[in-house]
């Protein structure tokens, strides 16, 4: 097993890394979140994304567009997204526990699969809203987002009445910021962030640099 050094993440002040997260919709947004969650030391990740054909005949698996804007590689062409992400995440953190569900998430019956914070990357608007509504009714924090290769958006959707620690949104912000700025490992300045859903502080931008291996005063 590779000796993965997470000392940088452990040294960063005011960051609480959640033990488990669930990513529903593992395309560009969900894919980058999964990668940087693994790099930041999350212990357990549930990946949920249907494999095969949609009702309209289009593939739900990896095609050229996903390779262009997500963390996927050429040899993943045609593979299920959750399988490709498992491979990528284990390279970054061999100790991470990954559970894969190749299903279309049903908000009426599938919340038993969810662990920890939910990252909602589902593109279908009705399902996307139903997931948020289901999280809200269960007291689960939900963070929604999307990335189309040009602009990145994210929205924090805490459940009504939920108590969220001051440090947890910072971790979430750092992960989605890292995803937004990665652009296939290119070093992009935090000022280039084009998201329209959340504002991130300098400390969160610093965290994103640290997660991507950059040098930053900690």
PDB file of C-alpha atoms in Angstrom:
ATOM      1  CA  UNK A   1       0.000   0.000   0.000  1.00  0.00           C
ATOM      2  CA  UNK A   2       1.309   3.445  -0.885  1.00  0.00           C
ATOM      3  CA  UNK A   3       2.319   5.711   1.978  1.00  0.00           C
ATOM      4  CA  UNK A   4      -0.181   8.538   1.560  1.00  0.00           C
ATOM      5  CA  UNK A   5       0.874  11.633   3.506  1.00  0.00           C
ATOM      6  CA  UNK A   6      -2.128  13.650   4.708  1.00  0.00           C
ATOM      7  CA  UNK A   7      -0.094  15.811   7.087  1.00  0.00           C
ATOM      8  CA  UNK A   8      -0.840  18.981   5.109  1.00  0.00           C
ATOM      9  CA  UNK A   9      -4.573  18.473   5.478  1.00  0.00           C
ATOM     10  CA  UNK A  10      -4.204  17.756   9.191  1.00  0.00           C
ATOM     11  CA  UNK A  11      -2.249  20.980   9.749  1.00  0.00           C
ATOM     12  CA  UNK A  12      -4.832  23.268   8.215  1.00  0.00           C
ATOM     13  CA  UNK A  13      -6.651  25.175  10.916  1.00  0.00           C
ATOM     14  CA  UNK A  14     -10.432  25.387  11.185  1.00  0.00           C
ATOM     15  CA  UNK A  15     -11.084  22.507   8.811  1.00  0.00           C
ATOM     16  CA  UNK A  16     -13.096  19.491   9.916  1.00  0.00           C
ATOM     17  CA  UNK A  17     -12.988  16.677   7.385  1.00  0.00           C
ATOM     18  CA  UNK A  18     -16.238  14.683   7.463  1.00  0.00           C
ATOM     19  CA  UNK A  19     -15.838  10.919   7.897  1.00  0.00           C
ATOM     20  CA  UNK A  20     -18.328  10.104   5.135  1.00  0.00           C
ATOM     21  CA  UNK A  21     -20.004  11.748   2.157  1.00  0.00           C
ATOM     22  CA  UNK A  22     -22.431  10.654  -0.553  1.00  0.00           C
ATOM     23  CA  UNK A  23     -22.189  11.859  -4.142  1.00  0.00           C
ATOM     24  CA  UNK A  24     -25.352  11.474  -6.206  1.00  0.00           C
ATOM     25  CA  UNK A  25     -24.529  12.111  -9.845  1.00  0.00           C
ATOM     26  CA  UNK A  26     -20.850  11.480 -10.549  1.00  0.00           C
ATOM     27  CA  UNK A  27     -20.274  13.460 -13.722  1.00  0.00           C
ATOM     28  CA  UNK A  28     -18.074  16.554 -13.886  1.00  0.00           C
ATOM     29  CA  UNK A  29     -19.209  18.135 -10.597  1.00  0.00           C
ATOM     30  CA  UNK A  30     -19.480  14.879  -8.679  1.00  0.00           C
ATOM     31  CA  UNK A  31     -16.303  13.490 -10.199  1.00  0.00           C
ATOM     32  CA  UNK A  32     -14.111  16.373  -9.075  1.00  0.00           C
ATOM     33  CA  UNK A  33     -15.686  16.405  -5.622  1.00  0.00           C
ATOM     34  CA  UNK A  34     -14.981  12.667  -5.307  1.00  0.00           C
ATOM     35  CA  UNK A  35     -11.334  13.087  -6.281  1.00  0.00           C
ATOM     36  CA  UNK A  36     -10.622  15.911  -3.870  1.00  0.00           C
ATOM     37  CA  UNK A  37     -12.611  14.278  -1.090  1.00  0.00           C
ATOM     38  CA  UNK A  38     -10.244  11.319  -1.405  1.00  0.00           C
ATOM     39  CA  UNK A  39      -7.223  13.623  -1.431  1.00  0.00           C
ATOM     40  CA  UNK A  40      -8.414  15.475   1.657  1.00  0.00           C
ATOM     41  CA  UNK A  41      -8.706  12.296   3.710  1.00  0.00           C
ATOM     42  CA  UNK A  42     -12.418  11.473   3.792  1.00  0.00           C
ATOM     43  CA  UNK A  43     -12.720   7.909   5.106  1.00  0.00           C
ATOM     44  CA  UNK A  44     -15.840   6.722   3.275  1.00  0.00           C
ATOM     45  CA  UNK A  45     -17.564   7.796   0.063  1.00  0.00           C
ATOM     46  CA  UNK A  46     -20.796   6.498  -1.463  1.00  0.00           C
ATOM     47  CA  UNK A  47     -20.918   6.972  -5.252  1.00  0.00           C
ATOM     48  CA  UNK A  48     -24.336   6.812  -6.907  1.00  0.00           C
ATOM     49  CA  UNK A  49     -24.776   6.978 -10.669  1.00  0.00           C
ATOM     50  CA  UNK A  50     -26.747   4.808 -13.061  1.00  0.00           C
ATOM     51  CA  UNK A  51     -24.830   2.840 -15.687  1.00  0.00           C
ATOM     52  CA  UNK A  52     -26.047   1.808 -19.124  1.00  0.00           C
ATOM     53  CA  UNK A  53     -28.634   3.519 -21.296  1.00  0.00           C
ATOM     54  CA  UNK A  54     -31.132   6.195 -20.384  1.00  0.00           C
ATOM     55  CA  UNK A  55     -34.780   6.015 -21.375  1.00  0.00           C
ATOM     56  CA  UNK A  56     -33.951   8.103 -24.463  1.00  0.00           C
ATOM     57  CA  UNK A  57     -31.174   5.743 -25.545  1.00  0.00           C
ATOM     58  CA  UNK A  58     -28.285   7.993 -24.544  1.00  0.00           C
ATOM     59  CA  UNK A  59     -25.434   6.520 -22.546  1.00  0.00           C
ATOM     60  CA  UNK A  60     -25.000   7.277 -18.853  1.00  0.00           C
ATOM     61  CA  UNK A  61     -21.439   5.998 -18.991  1.00  0.00           C
ATOM     62  CA  UNK A  62     -18.251   7.902 -19.792  1.00  0.00           C
ATOM     63  CA  UNK A  63     -18.036   9.541 -23.196  1.00  0.00           C
ATOM     64  CA  UNK A  64     -15.702  12.103 -24.706  1.00  0.00           C
ATOM     65  CA  UNK A  65     -17.389  15.035 -23.000  1.00  0.00           C
ATOM     66  CA  UNK A  66     -16.900  13.558 -19.533  1.00  0.00           C
ATOM     67  CA  UNK A  67     -13.211  12.975 -20.256  1.00  0.00           C
ATOM     68  CA  UNK A  68     -12.860  16.570 -21.442  1.00  0.00           C
ATOM     69  CA  UNK A  69     -14.357  18.209 -18.343  1.00  0.00           C
ATOM     70  CA  UNK A  70     -14.102  15.609 -15.577  1.00  0.00           C
ATOM     71  CA  UNK A  71     -11.261  13.798 -13.781  1.00  0.00           C
ATOM     72  CA  UNK A  72     -11.622  10.797 -16.086  1.00  0.00           C
ATOM     73  CA  UNK A  73      -8.897   9.488 -18.417  1.00  0.00           C
ATOM     74  CA  UNK A  74      -8.846   8.178 -21.974  1.00  0.00           C
ATOM     75  CA  UNK A  75      -8.929   4.526 -20.951  1.00  0.00           C
ATOM     76  CA  UNK A  76     -12.177   5.141 -19.059  1.00  0.00           C
ATOM     77  CA  UNK A  77     -14.119   5.655 -22.290  1.00  0.00           C
ATOM     78  CA  UNK A  78     -17.317   3.588 -22.090  1.00  0.00           C
ATOM     79  CA  UNK A  79     -16.806   2.676 -18.432  1.00  0.00           C
ATOM     80  CA  UNK A  80     -19.321   3.255 -15.667  1.00  0.00           C
ATOM     81  CA  UNK A  81     -18.544   6.537 -13.917  1.00  0.00           C
ATOM     82  CA  UNK A  82     -18.540   5.008 -10.443  1.00  0.00           C
ATOM     83  CA  UNK A  83     -16.038   2.331 -11.547  1.00  0.00           C
ATOM     84  CA  UNK A  84     -13.698   4.898 -13.076  1.00  0.00           C
ATOM     85  CA  UNK A  85     -13.919   7.120 -10.011  1.00  0.00           C
ATOM     86  CA  UNK A  86     -13.150   4.218  -7.713  1.00  0.00           C
ATOM     87  CA  UNK A  87      -9.917   3.612  -9.628  1.00  0.00           C
ATOM     88  CA  UNK A  88      -8.965   7.296  -9.566  1.00  0.00           C
ATOM     89  CA  UNK A  89      -9.779   7.767  -5.881  1.00  0.00           C
ATOM     90  CA  UNK A  90      -7.891   4.670  -4.742  1.00  0.00           C
ATOM     91  CA  UNK A  91      -4.776   5.925  -6.498  1.00  0.00           C
ATOM     92  CA  UNK A  92      -4.972   9.084  -4.390  1.00  0.00           C
ATOM     93  CA  UNK A  93      -5.941   7.379  -1.147  1.00  0.00           C
ATOM     94  CA  UNK A  94      -5.716   3.563  -1.000  1.00  0.00           C
ATOM     95  CA  UNK A  95      -7.301   3.567   2.461  1.00  0.00           C
ATOM     96  CA  UNK A  96     -10.571   5.166   1.440  1.00  0.00           C
ATOM     97  CA  UNK A  97     -13.689   3.001   1.586  1.00  0.00           C
ATOM     98  CA  UNK A  98     -15.851   3.311  -1.514  1.00  0.00           C
ATOM     99  CA  UNK A  99     -19.361   1.981  -1.991  1.00  0.00           C
ATOM    100  CA  UNK A 100     -20.727   2.057  -5.539  1.00  0.00           C
ATOM    101  CA  UNK A 101     -24.386   2.062  -6.508  1.00  0.00           C
ATOM    102  CA  UNK A 102     -25.132   1.813 -10.243  1.00  0.00           C
ATOM    103  CA  UNK A 103     -28.695   3.004  -9.929  1.00  0.00           C
ATOM    104  CA  UNK A 104     -30.888   5.940 -10.771  1.00  0.00           C
ATOM    105  CA  UNK A 105     -31.365   7.403  -7.299  1.00  0.00           C
ATOM    106  CA  UNK A 106     -35.001   7.306  -6.223  1.00  0.00           C
ATOM    107  CA  UNK A 107     -35.649   9.967  -3.561  1.00  0.00           C
ATOM    108  CA  UNK A 108     -38.689   8.021  -2.373  1.00  0.00           C
ATOM    109  CA  UNK A 109     -36.846   4.803  -1.549  1.00  0.00           C
ATOM    110  CA  UNK A 110     -33.053   5.122  -1.723  1.00  0.00           C
ATOM    111  CA  UNK A 111     -32.103   7.395   1.169  1.00  0.00           C
ATOM    112  CA  UNK A 112     -31.037   4.323   3.101  1.00  0.00           C
ATOM    113  CA  UNK A 113     -27.928   4.308   0.895  1.00  0.00           C
ATOM    114  CA  UNK A 114     -26.881   7.792   1.979  1.00  0.00           C
ATOM    115  CA  UNK A 115     -24.055   8.356   4.466  1.00  0.00           C
ATOM    116  CA  UNK A 116     -22.920  11.735   5.714  1.00  0.00           C
ATOM    117  CA  UNK A 117     -23.144  14.934   3.688  1.00  0.00           C
ATOM    118  CA  UNK A 118     -24.821  14.737   0.278  1.00  0.00           C
ATOM    119  CA  UNK A 119     -23.314  16.292  -2.843  1.00  0.00           C
ATOM    120  CA  UNK A 120     -26.103  16.574  -5.390  1.00  0.00           C
ATOM    121  CA  UNK A 121     -24.836  16.613  -8.973  1.00  0.00           C
ATOM    122  CA  UNK A 122     -27.983  15.259 -10.633  1.00  0.00           C
ATOM    123  CA  UNK A 123     -28.820  17.112 -13.841  1.00  0.00           C
ATOM    124  CA  UNK A 124     -32.535  16.287 -13.961  1.00  0.00           C
ATOM    125  CA  UNK A 125     -34.244  19.234 -12.275  1.00  0.00           C
ATOM    126  CA  UNK A 126     -37.156  17.288 -10.788  1.00  0.00           C
ATOM    127  CA  UNK A 127     -34.900  14.623  -9.297  1.00  0.00           C
ATOM    128  CA  UNK A 128     -32.410  17.248  -8.156  1.00  0.00           C
ATOM    129  CA  UNK A 129     -35.102  19.118  -6.230  1.00  0.00           C
ATOM    130  CA  UNK A 130     -36.572  15.897  -4.838  1.00  0.00           C
ATOM    131  CA  UNK A 131     -33.144  14.949  -3.459  1.00  0.00           C
ATOM    132  CA  UNK A 132     -32.813  18.344  -1.786  1.00  0.00           C
ATOM    133  CA  UNK A 133     -36.329  18.022  -0.373  1.00  0.00           C
ATOM    134  CA  UNK A 134     -35.556  14.533   0.926  1.00  0.00           C
ATOM    135  CA  UNK A 135     -32.336  15.720   2.553  1.00  0.00           C
ATOM    136  CA  UNK A 136     -34.153  18.640   4.110  1.00  0.00           C
ATOM    137  CA  UNK A 137     -36.854  16.457   5.640  1.00  0.00           C
ATOM    138  CA  UNK A 138     -34.219  14.109   7.092  1.00  0.00           C
ATOM    139  CA  UNK A 139     -31.901  16.777   8.490  1.00  0.00           C
ATOM    140  CA  UNK A 140     -29.124  15.986   6.003  1.00  0.00           C
ATOM    141  CA  UNK A 141     -26.861  18.747   4.708  1.00  0.00           C
ATOM    142  CA  UNK A 142     -26.970  18.905   0.910  1.00  0.00           C
ATOM    143  CA  UNK A 143     -24.575  20.748  -1.396  1.00  0.00           C
ATOM    144  CA  UNK A 144     -25.645  21.051  -5.018  1.00  0.00           C
ATOM    145  CA  UNK A 145     -23.539  21.975  -7.999  1.00  0.00           C
ATOM    146  CA  UNK A 146     -22.759  21.710 -11.649  1.00  0.00           C
ATOM    147  CA  UNK A 147     -19.783  22.101 -13.962  1.00  0.00           C
ATOM    148  CA  UNK A 148     -20.003  22.281 -17.757  1.00  0.00           C
ATOM    149  CA  UNK A 149     -16.349  22.864 -18.578  1.00  0.00           C
ATOM    150  CA  UNK A 150     -16.721  26.642 -18.628  1.00  0.00           C
ATOM    151  CA  UNK A 151     -18.474  27.712 -15.445  1.00  0.00           C
ATOM    152  CA  UNK A 152     -18.859  26.107 -12.049  1.00  0.00           C
ATOM    153  CA  UNK A 153     -21.796  26.666  -9.734  1.00  0.00           C
ATOM    154  CA  UNK A 154     -22.523  25.448  -6.246  1.00  0.00           C
ATOM    155  CA  UNK A 155     -25.193  26.023  -3.652  1.00  0.00           C
ATOM    156  CA  UNK A 156     -25.186  25.175   0.025  1.00  0.00           C
ATOM    157  CA  UNK A 157     -28.562  23.746   0.967  1.00  0.00           C
ATOM    158  CA  UNK A 158     -28.590  23.047   4.726  1.00  0.00           C
ATOM    159  CA  UNK A 159     -31.798  21.469   6.013  1.00  0.00           C
ATOM    160  CA  UNK A 160     -34.207  23.671   7.897  1.00  0.00           C
ATOM    161  CA  UNK A 161     -33.200  23.802  11.554  1.00  0.00           C
ATOM    162  CA  UNK A 162     -29.894  21.994  10.965  1.00  0.00           C
ATOM    163  CA  UNK A 163     -26.898  22.867  13.098  1.00  0.00           C
ATOM    164  CA  UNK A 164     -23.756  22.939  10.966  1.00  0.00           C
ATOM    165  CA  UNK A 165     -20.357  23.463  12.576  1.00  0.00           C
ATOM    166  CA  UNK A 166     -18.503  26.616  11.583  1.00  0.00           C
ATOM    167  CA  UNK A 167     -15.629  24.592  10.163  1.00  0.00           C
ATOM    168  CA  UNK A 168     -17.634  22.175   8.011  1.00  0.00           C
ATOM    169  CA  UNK A 169     -18.739  24.672   5.345  1.00  0.00           C
ATOM    170  CA  UNK A 170     -15.078  25.650   5.045  1.00  0.00           C
ATOM    171  CA  UNK A 171     -14.156  22.063   4.173  1.00  0.00           C
ATOM    172  CA  UNK A 172     -17.014  21.805   1.699  1.00  0.00           C
ATOM    173  CA  UNK A 173     -16.055  25.140   0.200  1.00  0.00           C
ATOM    174  CA  UNK A 174     -12.461  24.052  -0.176  1.00  0.00           C
ATOM    175  CA  UNK A 175     -13.429  20.838  -1.931  1.00  0.00           C
ATOM    176  CA  UNK A 176     -15.800  22.404  -4.435  1.00  0.00           C
ATOM    177  CA  UNK A 177     -13.374  25.284  -4.951  1.00  0.00           C
ATOM    178  CA  UNK A 178     -10.641  22.763  -5.689  1.00  0.00           C
ATOM    179  CA  UNK A 179     -12.926  21.061  -8.178  1.00  0.00           C
ATOM    180  CA  UNK A 180     -13.756  24.343  -9.862  1.00  0.00           C
ATOM    181  CA  UNK A 181     -10.148  25.417 -10.147  1.00  0.00           C
ATOM    182  CA  UNK A 182      -8.565  22.132 -11.090  1.00  0.00           C
ATOM    183  CA  UNK A 183      -9.098  22.100 -14.876  1.00  0.00           C
ATOM    184  CA  UNK A 184      -7.208  18.834 -15.243  1.00  0.00           C
ATOM    185  CA  UNK A 185      -4.563  19.716 -12.643  1.00  0.00           C
ATOM    186  CA  UNK A 186      -3.792  23.121 -14.167  1.00  0.00           C
ATOM    187  CA  UNK A 187      -2.767  25.692 -11.607  1.00  0.00           C
ATOM    188  CA  UNK A 188      -5.495  28.330 -11.752  1.00  0.00           C
ATOM    189  CA  UNK A 189      -5.649  31.332  -9.441  1.00  0.00           C
ATOM    190  CA  UNK A 190      -8.615  31.385  -7.001  1.00  0.00           C
ATOM    191  CA  UNK A 191      -9.702  34.726  -8.476  1.00  0.00           C
ATOM    192  CA  UNK A 192     -10.729  32.840 -11.621  1.00  0.00           C
ATOM    193  CA  UNK A 193     -13.638  31.228  -9.783  1.00  0.00           C
ATOM    194  CA  UNK A 194     -16.842  31.738 -11.770  1.00  0.00           C
ATOM    195  CA  UNK A 195     -19.369  30.036  -9.508  1.00  0.00           C
ATOM    196  CA  UNK A 196     -22.697  31.756  -9.046  1.00  0.00           C
ATOM    197  CA  UNK A 197     -23.960  30.026  -5.935  1.00  0.00           C
ATOM    198  CA  UNK A 198     -21.458  30.506  -3.110  1.00  0.00           C
ATOM    199  CA  UNK A 199     -18.819  32.969  -1.977  1.00  0.00           C
ATOM    200  CA  UNK A 200     -15.559  31.560  -0.666  1.00  0.00           C
ATOM    201  CA  UNK A 201     -13.150  33.229   1.726  1.00  0.00           C
ATOM    202  CA  UNK A 202      -9.396  33.483   1.298  1.00  0.00           C
ATOM    203  CA  UNK A 203      -8.890  30.724   3.871  1.00  0.00           C
ATOM    204  CA  UNK A 204     -11.005  28.391   1.758  1.00  0.00           C
ATOM    205  CA  UNK A 205      -9.062  29.343  -1.361  1.00  0.00           C
ATOM    206  CA  UNK A 206      -5.854  28.616   0.552  1.00  0.00           C
ATOM    207  CA  UNK A 207      -7.240  25.188   1.391  1.00  0.00           C
ATOM    208  CA  UNK A 208      -7.954  24.507  -2.256  1.00  0.00           C
ATOM    209  CA  UNK A 209      -4.342  25.263  -3.129  1.00  0.00           C
ATOM    210  CA  UNK A 210      -3.158  22.913  -0.402  1.00  0.00           C
ATOM    211  CA  UNK A 211      -5.416  20.118  -1.633  1.00  0.00           C
ATOM    212  CA  UNK A 212      -3.981  20.514  -5.133  1.00  0.00           C
ATOM    213  CA  UNK A 213      -0.432  20.258  -3.816  1.00  0.00           C
ATOM    214  CA  UNK A 214       0.440  23.926  -4.184  1.00  0.00           C
ATOM    215  CA  UNK A 215       2.577  25.963  -1.815  1.00  0.00           C
ATOM    216  CA  UNK A 216       0.715  28.158   0.599  1.00  0.00           C
ATOM    217  CA  UNK A 217       1.326  29.671   4.017  1.00  0.00           C
ATOM    218  CA  UNK A 218      -0.593  27.536   6.480  1.00  0.00           C
TER     219      UNK A 218
END
